[in-house]
Structure formats: structure tokens, C-alpha cells
mmCIF file of C-alpha atoms in Angstrom:
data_model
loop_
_atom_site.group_PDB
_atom_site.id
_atom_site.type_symbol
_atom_site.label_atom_id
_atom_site.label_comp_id
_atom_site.label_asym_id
_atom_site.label_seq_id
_atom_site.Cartn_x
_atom_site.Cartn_y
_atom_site.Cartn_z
ATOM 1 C CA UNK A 1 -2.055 -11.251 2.004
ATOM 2 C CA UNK A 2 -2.719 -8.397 4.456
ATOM 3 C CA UNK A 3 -0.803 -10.291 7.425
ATOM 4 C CA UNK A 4 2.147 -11.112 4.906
ATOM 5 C CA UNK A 5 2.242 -6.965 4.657
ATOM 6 C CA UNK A 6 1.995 -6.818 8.119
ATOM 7 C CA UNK A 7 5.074 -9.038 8.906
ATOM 8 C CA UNK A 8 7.445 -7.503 6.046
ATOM 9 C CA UNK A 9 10.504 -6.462 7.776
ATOM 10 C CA UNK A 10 11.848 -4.813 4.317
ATOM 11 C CA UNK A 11 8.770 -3.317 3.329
ATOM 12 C CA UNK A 12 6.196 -0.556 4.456
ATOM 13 C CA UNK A 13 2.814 -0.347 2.516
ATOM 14 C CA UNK A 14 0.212 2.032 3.185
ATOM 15 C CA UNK A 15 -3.589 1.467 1.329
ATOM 16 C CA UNK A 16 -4.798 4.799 -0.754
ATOM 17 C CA UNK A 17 -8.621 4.189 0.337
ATOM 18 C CA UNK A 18 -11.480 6.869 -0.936
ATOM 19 C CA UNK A 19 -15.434 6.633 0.142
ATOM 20 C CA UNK A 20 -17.957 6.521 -1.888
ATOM 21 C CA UNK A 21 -18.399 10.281 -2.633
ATOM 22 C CA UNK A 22 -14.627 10.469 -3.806
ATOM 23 C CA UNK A 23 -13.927 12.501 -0.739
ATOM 24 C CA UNK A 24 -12.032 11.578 2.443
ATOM 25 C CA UNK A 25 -14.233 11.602 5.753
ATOM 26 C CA UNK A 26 -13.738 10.410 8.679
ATOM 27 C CA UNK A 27 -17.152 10.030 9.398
ATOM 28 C CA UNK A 28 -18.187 7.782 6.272
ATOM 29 C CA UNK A 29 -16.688 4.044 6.258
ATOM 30 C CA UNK A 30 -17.811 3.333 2.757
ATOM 31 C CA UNK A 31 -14.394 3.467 1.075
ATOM 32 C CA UNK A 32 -12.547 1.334 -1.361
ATOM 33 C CA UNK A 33 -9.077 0.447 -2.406
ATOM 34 C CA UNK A 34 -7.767 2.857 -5.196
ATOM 35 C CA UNK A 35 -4.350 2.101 -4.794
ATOM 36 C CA UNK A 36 -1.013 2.111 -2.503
ATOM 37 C CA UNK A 37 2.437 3.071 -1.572
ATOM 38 C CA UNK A 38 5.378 1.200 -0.899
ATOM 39 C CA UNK A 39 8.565 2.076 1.033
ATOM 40 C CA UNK A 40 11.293 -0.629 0.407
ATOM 41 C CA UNK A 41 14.500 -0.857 2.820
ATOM 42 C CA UNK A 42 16.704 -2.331 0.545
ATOM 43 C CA UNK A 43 19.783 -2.459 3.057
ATOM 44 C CA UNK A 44 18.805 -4.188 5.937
ATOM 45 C CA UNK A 45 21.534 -3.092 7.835
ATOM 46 C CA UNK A 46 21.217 0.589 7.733
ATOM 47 C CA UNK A 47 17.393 1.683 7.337
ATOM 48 C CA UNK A 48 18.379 5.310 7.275
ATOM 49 C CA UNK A 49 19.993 4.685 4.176
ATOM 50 C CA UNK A 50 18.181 5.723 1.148
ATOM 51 C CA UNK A 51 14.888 3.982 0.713
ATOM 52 C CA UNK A 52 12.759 2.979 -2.134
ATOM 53 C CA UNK A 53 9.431 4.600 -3.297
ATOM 54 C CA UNK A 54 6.625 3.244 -5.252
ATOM 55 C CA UNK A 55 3.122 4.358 -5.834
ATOM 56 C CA UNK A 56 0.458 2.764 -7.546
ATOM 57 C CA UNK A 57 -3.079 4.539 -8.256
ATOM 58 C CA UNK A 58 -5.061 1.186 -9.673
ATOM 59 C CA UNK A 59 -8.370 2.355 -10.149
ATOM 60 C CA UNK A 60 -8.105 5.043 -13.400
ATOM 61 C CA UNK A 61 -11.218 6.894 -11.897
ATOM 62 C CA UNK A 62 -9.071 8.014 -8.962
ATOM 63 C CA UNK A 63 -6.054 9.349 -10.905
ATOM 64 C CA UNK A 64 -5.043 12.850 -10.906
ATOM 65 C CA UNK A 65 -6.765 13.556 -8.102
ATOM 66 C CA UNK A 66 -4.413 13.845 -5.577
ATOM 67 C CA UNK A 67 -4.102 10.453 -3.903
ATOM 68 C CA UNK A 68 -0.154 9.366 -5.338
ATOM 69 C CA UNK A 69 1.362 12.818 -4.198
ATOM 70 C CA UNK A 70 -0.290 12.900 -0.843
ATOM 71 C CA UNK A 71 0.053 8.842 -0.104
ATOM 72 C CA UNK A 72 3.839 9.634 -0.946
ATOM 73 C CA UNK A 73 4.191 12.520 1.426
ATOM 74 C CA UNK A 74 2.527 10.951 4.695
ATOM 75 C CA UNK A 75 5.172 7.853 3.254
ATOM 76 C CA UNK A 76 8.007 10.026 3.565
ATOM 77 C CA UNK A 77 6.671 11.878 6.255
ATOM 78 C CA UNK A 78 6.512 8.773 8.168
ATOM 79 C CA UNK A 79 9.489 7.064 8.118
ATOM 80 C CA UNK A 80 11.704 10.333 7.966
ATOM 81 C CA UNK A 81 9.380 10.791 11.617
ATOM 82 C CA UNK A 82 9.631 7.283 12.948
ATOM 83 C CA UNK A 83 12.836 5.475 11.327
ATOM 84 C CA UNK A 84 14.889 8.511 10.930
ATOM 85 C CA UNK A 85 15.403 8.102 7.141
ATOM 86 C CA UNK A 86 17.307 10.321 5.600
ATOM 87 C CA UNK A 87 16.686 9.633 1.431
ATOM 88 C CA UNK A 88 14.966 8.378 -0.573
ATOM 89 C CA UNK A 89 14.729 7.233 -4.325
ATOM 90 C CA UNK A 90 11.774 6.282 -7.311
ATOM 91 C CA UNK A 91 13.130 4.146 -10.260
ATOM 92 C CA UNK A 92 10.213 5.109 -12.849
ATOM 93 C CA UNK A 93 9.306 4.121 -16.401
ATOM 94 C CA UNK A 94 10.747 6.505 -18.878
ATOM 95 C CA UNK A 95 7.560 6.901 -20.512
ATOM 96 C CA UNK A 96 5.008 7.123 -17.263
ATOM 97 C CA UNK A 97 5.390 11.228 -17.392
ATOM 98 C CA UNK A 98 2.933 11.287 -14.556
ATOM 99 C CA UNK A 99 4.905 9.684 -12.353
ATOM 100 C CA UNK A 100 8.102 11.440 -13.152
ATOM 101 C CA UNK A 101 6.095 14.913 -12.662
ATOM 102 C CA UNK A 102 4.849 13.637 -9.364
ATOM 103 C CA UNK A 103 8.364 13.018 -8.264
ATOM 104 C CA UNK A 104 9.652 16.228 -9.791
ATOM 105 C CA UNK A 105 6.929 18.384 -7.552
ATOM 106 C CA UNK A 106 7.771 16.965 -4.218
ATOM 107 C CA UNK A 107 11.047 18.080 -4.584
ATOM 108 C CA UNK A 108 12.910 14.858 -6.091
ATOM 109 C CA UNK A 109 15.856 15.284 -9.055
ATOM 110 C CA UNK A 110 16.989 13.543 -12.006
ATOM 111 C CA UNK A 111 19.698 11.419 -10.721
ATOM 112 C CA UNK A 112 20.540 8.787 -13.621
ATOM 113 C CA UNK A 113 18.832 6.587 -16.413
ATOM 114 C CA UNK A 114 18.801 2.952 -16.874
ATOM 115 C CA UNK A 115 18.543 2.456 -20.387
ATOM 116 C CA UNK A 116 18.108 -1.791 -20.174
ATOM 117 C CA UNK A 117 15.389 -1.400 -18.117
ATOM 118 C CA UNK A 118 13.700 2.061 -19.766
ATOM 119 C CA UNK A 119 14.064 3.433 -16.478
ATOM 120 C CA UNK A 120 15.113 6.806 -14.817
ATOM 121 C CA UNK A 121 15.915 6.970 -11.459
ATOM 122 C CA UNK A 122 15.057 10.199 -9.242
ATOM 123 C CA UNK A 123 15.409 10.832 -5.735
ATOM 124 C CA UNK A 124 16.117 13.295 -3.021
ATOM 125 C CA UNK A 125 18.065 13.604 0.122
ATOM 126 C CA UNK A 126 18.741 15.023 3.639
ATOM 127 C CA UNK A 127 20.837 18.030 2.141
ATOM 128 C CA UNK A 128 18.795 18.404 -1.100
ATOM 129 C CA UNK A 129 16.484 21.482 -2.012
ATOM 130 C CA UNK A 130 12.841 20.664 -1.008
ATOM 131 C CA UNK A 131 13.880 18.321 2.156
ATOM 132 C CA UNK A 132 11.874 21.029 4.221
ATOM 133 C CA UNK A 133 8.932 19.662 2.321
ATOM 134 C CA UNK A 134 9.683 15.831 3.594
ATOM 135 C CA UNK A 135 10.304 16.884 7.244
ATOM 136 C CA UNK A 136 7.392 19.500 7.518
ATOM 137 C CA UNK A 137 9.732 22.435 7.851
ATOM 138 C CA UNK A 138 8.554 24.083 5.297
ATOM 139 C CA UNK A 139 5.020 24.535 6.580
ATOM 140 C CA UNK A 140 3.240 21.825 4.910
ATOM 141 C CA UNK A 141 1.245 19.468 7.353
ATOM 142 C CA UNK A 142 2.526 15.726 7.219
ATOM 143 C CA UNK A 143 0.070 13.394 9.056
ATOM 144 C CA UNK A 144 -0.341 10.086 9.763
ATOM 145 C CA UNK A 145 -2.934 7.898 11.884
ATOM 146 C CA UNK A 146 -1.332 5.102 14.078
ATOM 147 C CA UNK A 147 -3.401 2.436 15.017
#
């Protein structure tokens, strides 16, 4: 499964891992899988277009900690870095609030509902308020590793 996510041309996934303590350390390599985040390029012929988000916190013990909002930013930090994106959109459940107010705090707006599916769509742009906060502008550190 790991080398199918390796070889995804239209897809970019990043593992939310925690150790043992519930703490991130470099030093301690007892960690486990809590979740991930997904980055789908949905036109193949222009990855700058606007791309996809989706986050997924599996284990319950590890929500509202944290994780989603900063597995989303060093997301978008990445590929706004590396593949020059310049938008990017989250199709949520009407009813997962959570999500919706993770969204809403890294700068992403109400852009339309999809009633069929229960589904609201927000997202957020190159000339939007809060793009600062995607590119690092705005004084907030985006990291990733690269291995």
C-alpha cells in the first residue's frame, strides 16, 4: 500500500505519526499512525490549479490536539513551496463542524454547498485574505522534512 502512495502521480499523502508520550521528538522513534493528509491534483494538466484537501485524524485519542491543522499547513506549505500551487479547496460534511472550523482558522471561506451530497465546499486562494498564512509571509513557520 505504501509503494502504491509512493507512485501516485495525482495524489500527495503525508502520515500524522505521534510517539508514545503524545509528543513529537525527534529523538524518540516509538510513534504510531494517528492519521493523514491528502493533497489531490485533480487536473492533471495544470497542478497549480486549485488542489484538493483532506485530513483524516483516525485514532479519537489524538483529536483536538493539533495534528489536522498542522498536517494541513506543512500540506499547503509544501506544495505552494515545491509545485507552485496557487489554491486550494476542502469539500466537507455539513455536519463534521470540526472540520469546517479547522478550515475556517487557516484562513479558508465558504465558497458553495452541495446539498446531494450534504456537503459544503471551502477553500482559499492566491489573492484571498490569510494566503500569507499558506506561504509563511505572515510569520508563521511552515516546515517540512525531505527524505
Amino acid at each position: 500500500m505504501c509503494e502504491s502512495w509512493q507512485k501516485d502521480e495525482d495524489k500527495l499523502t503525508f502520515i500524522i505519526v505521534e510517539n508514545s508520550s503524545g509528543y513529537m521528538d525527534d529523538n524518540d522513534d516509538v510513534r504510531h499512525m494517528v492519521g493523514d493528509v491528502n493533497c489531490f491534483f485533480n487536473d492533471p494538466e495544470d497542478v497549480k490549479a486549485n488542489v484538493e484537501l483532506e485530513v483524516m485524524v483516525a485514532e479519537v485519542g489524538a483529536r483536538r490536539r493539533g495534528y489536522a491543522k498542522e498536517a494541513v499547513s506543512l500540506m499547503m506549505g509544501y506544495v505552494v513551496r515545491e509545485l507552485g500551487v496557487k489554491g486550494f479547496r476542502a469539500q466537507i460534511l455539513e455536519k463534521n463542524v470540526g472540520s469546517i472550523r479547522l478550515f475556517e482558522r487557516l484562513g479558508f471561506v465558504f465558497r458553495k454547498r452541495i446539498d446531494v451530497f450534504g456537503e459544503v465546499v471551502y477553500a482559499i486562494g492566491a489573492g484571498d485574505v490569510g494566503w500569507g498564512r499558506v506561504t509563511g509571509v505572515e510569520g508563521r513557520v511552515i516546515g517540512y522534512t525531505r527524505s
